[in-house]
Coordinates of C-alpha atoms and ligand atoms in Angstrom, one line a residue:
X383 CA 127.1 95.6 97.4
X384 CA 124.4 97.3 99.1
X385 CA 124.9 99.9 101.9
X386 CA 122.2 100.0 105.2
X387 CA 120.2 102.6 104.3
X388 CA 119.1 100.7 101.4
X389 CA 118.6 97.5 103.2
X390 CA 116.2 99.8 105.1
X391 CA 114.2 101.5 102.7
X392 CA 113.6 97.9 101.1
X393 CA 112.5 96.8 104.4
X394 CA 110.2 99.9 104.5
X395 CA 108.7 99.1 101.5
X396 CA 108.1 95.6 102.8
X397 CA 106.1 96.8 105.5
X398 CA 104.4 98.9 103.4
X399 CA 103.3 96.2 101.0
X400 CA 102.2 94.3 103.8
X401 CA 100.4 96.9 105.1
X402 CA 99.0 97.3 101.5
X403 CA 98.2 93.9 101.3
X404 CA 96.4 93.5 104.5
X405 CA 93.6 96.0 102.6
X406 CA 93.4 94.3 99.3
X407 CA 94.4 90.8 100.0
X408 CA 92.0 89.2 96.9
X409 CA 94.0 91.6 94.9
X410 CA 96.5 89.5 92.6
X411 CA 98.5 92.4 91.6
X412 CA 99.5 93.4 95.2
X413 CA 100.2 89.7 96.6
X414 CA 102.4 89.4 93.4
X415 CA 104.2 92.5 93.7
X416 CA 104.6 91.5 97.6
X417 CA 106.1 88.3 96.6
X418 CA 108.6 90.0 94.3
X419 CA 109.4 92.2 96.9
X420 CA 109.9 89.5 99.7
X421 CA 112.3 87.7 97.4
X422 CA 114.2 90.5 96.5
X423 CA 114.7 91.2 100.0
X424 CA 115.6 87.9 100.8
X425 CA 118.3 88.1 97.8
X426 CA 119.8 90.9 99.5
X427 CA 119.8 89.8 102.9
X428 CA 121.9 86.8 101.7
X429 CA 124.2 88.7 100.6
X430 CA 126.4 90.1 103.6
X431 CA 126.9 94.2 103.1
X432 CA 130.9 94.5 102.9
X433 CA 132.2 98.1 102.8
X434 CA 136.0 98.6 102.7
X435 CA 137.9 101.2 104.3
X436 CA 138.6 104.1 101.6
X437 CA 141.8 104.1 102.8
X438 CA 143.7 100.9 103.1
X439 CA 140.9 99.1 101.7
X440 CA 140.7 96.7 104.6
X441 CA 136.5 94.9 104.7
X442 CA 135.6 96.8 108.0
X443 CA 133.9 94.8 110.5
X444 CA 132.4 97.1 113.0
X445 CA 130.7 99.4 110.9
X446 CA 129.7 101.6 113.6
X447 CA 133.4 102.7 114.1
X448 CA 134.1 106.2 113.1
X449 CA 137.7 104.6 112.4
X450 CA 139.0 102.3 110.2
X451 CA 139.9 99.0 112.6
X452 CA 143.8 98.8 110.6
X453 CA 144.8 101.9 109.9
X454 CA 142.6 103.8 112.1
X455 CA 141.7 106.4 109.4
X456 CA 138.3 108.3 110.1
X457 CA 135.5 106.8 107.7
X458 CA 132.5 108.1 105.9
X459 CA 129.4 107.7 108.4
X460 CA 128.1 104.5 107.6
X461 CA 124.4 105.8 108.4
X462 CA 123.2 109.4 107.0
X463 CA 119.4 109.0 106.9
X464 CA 118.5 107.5 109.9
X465 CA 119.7 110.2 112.2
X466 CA 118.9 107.3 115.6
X467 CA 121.6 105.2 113.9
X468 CA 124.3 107.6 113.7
X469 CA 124.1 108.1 117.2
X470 CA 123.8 103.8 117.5
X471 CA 120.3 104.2 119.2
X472 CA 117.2 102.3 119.2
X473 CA 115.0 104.1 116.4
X474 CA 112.1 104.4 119.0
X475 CA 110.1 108.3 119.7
X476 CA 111.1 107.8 123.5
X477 CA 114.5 108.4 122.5
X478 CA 116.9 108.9 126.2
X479 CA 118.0 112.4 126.0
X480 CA 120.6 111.5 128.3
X481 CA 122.4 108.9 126.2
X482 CA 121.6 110.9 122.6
X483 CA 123.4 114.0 124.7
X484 CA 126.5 111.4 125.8
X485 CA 127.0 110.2 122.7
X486 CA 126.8 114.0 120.6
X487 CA 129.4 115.2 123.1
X488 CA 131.5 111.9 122.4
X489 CA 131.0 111.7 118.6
X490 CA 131.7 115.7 118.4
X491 CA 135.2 115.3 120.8
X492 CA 136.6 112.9 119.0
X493 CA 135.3 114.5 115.2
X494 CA 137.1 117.8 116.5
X495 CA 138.9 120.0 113.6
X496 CA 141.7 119.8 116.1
X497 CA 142.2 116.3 116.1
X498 CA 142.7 116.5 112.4
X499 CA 145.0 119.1 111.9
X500 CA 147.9 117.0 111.1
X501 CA 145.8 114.6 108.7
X502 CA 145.4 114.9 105.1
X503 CA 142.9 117.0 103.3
X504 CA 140.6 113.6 102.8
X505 CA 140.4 113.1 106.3
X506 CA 139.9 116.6 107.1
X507 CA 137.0 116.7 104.9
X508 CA 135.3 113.8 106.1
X509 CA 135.6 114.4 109.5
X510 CA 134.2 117.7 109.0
X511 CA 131.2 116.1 107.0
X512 CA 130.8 113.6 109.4
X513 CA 130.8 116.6 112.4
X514 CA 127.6 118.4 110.5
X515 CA 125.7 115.5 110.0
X516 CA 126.2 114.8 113.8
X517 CA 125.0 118.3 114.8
X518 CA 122.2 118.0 112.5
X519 CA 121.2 114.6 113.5
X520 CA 121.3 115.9 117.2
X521 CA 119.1 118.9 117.0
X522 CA 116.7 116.6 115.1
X523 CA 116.5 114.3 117.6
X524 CA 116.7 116.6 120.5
X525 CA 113.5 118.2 119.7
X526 CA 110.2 116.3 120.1
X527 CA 108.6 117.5 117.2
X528 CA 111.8 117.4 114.7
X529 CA 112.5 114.0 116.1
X530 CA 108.8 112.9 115.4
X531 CA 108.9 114.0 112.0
X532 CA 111.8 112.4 111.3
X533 CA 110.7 109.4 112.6
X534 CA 107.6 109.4 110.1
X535 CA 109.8 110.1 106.9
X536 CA 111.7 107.0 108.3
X537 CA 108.2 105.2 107.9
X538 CA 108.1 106.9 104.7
X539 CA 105.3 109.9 105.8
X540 CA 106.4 113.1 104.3
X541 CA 105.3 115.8 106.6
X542 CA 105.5 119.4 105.1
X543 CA 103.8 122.7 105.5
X544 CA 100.7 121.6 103.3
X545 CA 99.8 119.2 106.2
X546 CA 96.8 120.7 108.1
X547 CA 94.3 119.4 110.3
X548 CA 91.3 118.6 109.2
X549 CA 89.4 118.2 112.4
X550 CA 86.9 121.3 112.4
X551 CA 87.0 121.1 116.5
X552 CA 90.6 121.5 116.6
X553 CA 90.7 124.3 114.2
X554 CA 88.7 126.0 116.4
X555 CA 89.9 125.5 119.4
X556 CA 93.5 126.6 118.1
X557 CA 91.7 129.7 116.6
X558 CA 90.2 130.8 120.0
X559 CA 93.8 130.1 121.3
X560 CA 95.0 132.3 118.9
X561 CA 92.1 135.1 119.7
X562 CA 93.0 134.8 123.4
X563 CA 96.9 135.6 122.1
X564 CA 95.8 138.6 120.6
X565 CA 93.8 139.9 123.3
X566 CA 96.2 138.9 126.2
X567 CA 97.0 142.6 127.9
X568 CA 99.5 141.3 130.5
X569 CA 102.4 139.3 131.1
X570 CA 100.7 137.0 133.3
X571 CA 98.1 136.1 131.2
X572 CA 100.8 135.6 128.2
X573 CA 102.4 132.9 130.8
X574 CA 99.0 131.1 131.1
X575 CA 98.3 130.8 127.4
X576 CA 101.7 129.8 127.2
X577 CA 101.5 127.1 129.8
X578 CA 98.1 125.8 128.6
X579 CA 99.9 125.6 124.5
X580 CA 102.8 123.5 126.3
X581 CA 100.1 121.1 128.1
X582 CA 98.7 120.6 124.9
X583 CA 101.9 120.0 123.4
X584 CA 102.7 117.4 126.0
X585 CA 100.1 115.7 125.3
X586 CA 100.0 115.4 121.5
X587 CA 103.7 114.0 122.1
X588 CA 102.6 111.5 124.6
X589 CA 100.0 110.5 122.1
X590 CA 102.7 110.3 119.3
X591 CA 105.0 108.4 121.8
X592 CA 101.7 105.8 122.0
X593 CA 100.9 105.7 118.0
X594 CA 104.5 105.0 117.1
X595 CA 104.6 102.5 119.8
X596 CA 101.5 100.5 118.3
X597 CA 103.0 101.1 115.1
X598 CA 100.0 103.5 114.0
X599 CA 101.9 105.6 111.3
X600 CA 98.8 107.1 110.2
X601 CA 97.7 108.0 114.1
X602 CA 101.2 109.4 114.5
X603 CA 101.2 111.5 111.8
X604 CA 97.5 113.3 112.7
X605 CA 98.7 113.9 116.1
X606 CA 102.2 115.3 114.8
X607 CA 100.3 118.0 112.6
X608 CA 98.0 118.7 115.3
X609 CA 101.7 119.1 117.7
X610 CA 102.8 121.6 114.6
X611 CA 99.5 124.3 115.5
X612 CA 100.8 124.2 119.1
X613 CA 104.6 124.4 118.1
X614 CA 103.4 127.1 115.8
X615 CA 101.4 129.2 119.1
X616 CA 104.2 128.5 121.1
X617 CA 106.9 130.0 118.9
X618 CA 104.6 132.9 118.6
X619 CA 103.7 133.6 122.4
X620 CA 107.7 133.5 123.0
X621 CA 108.2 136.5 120.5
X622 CA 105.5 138.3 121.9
X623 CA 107.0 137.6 125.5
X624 CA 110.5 138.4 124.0
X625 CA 109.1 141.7 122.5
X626 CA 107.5 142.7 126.1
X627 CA 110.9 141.9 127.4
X628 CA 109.5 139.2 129.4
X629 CA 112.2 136.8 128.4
X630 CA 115.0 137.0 126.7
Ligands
ZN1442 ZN1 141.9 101.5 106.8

């Protein structure tokens, strides 16, 4: 029996080796371990992925239920790494903040602590489980960079704080931002360095929207770290704004 999530990191690694094989196709090693790979997948995709209720043991049939069809006990989320999936959304950057926001406020109203005071302890402790992975899985999503990240470690890109840019002009420019930070003497010219680090921002996230679109992983991840420096400017002119009182 094999649950989603693995079904989706096998299908990750599929792309990968195909990605790997498009650069080394006269390689024998990489078409063989390709072919191995395909025909594993293809063994698992055969086989249809059952999970029973932990409860009455019933095979569930819509897996996306929070409850169990027959005895209508809460279950374990059925996805926990792809945080688009728990909210039954398309895995896609240009995620509708509208529907994600719908569906957190339905998911936490019917996941409430109230709703399972008169349950047992198991479903008590699941539903509260299941409520934490939903407000994690939200905040992720809700913020563009978060969101983007996450989307990369789907593609199996590990983003972390050792990831700088490399690109000596963007270095600079974000150090003469920086400069102009520390030299900013009024409010006003705090609000234009802030407005300008937003711009930017905007557009390194409509040029992650476009990588992840064409399926350029790599693309996606430069522009990502470069949306990081901004993110990082940004944070910083709001404490500085927050410290003069400007906002709160
Ligand atoms: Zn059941």
């Amino acid at each position: 029996m094999f649950c989603k999530s693995t079904l989706n990191r096998l299908l990750n690694c599929l792309s990968y080796a195909r990605s790997k094989q498009s650069y080394a196709t006269n390689k024998s090693t990489g078409i063989h371990n390709l072919k191995l790979a395909q025909l594993q997948f293809t063994r698992l995709s055969q086989n249809t992925v059952s999970v029973k209720c932990w409860k009455c043991g019933i095979e569930r049939k819509n897996l996306s239920d929070l409850f169990c069809e027959s005895c209508h006990a809460i279950q374990n989320p059925h996805e926990k790494e792809n945080y688009f999936k728990v909210f039954n959304l398309d895995v896609t950057y240009d995620v509708n903040q509208k529907n994600l926001t719908n569906s957190y406020r339905k998911m936490q109203s019917v996941l409430h602590p109230d709703k399972f005071s008169n349950k047992s302890d198991a479903e008590k402790e699941i539903s509260a489980e299941y409520s934490s992975l939903v407000n994690k899985a939200y905040k992720t999503l809700q913020t563009p960079i978060n969101r983007a990240i996450h989307l990369l470690l789907l593609n199996n890109e590990i983003i972390s704080e050792d990831n700088k840019s490399d690109n000596p002009e963007f270095l600079m420019e974000i150090m003469e931002l920086n400069e102009e930070i520390d030299q900013a003497d009024s409010p006003e010219k705090l609000k234009s360095l802030q407005e300008k680090s937003n711009q930017m921002l905007d557009r390194c996230s409509e040029e992650v929207s476009k990588c992840f679109e064409e399926g350029n992983i790599s693309k996606a991840k430069e522009a990502v770290i470069r949306m990081k420096y901004y993110n990082t400017i940004s944070k910083r002119i709001n404490n500085l704004m927050r410290e003069m009182g400007i906002v709160d």
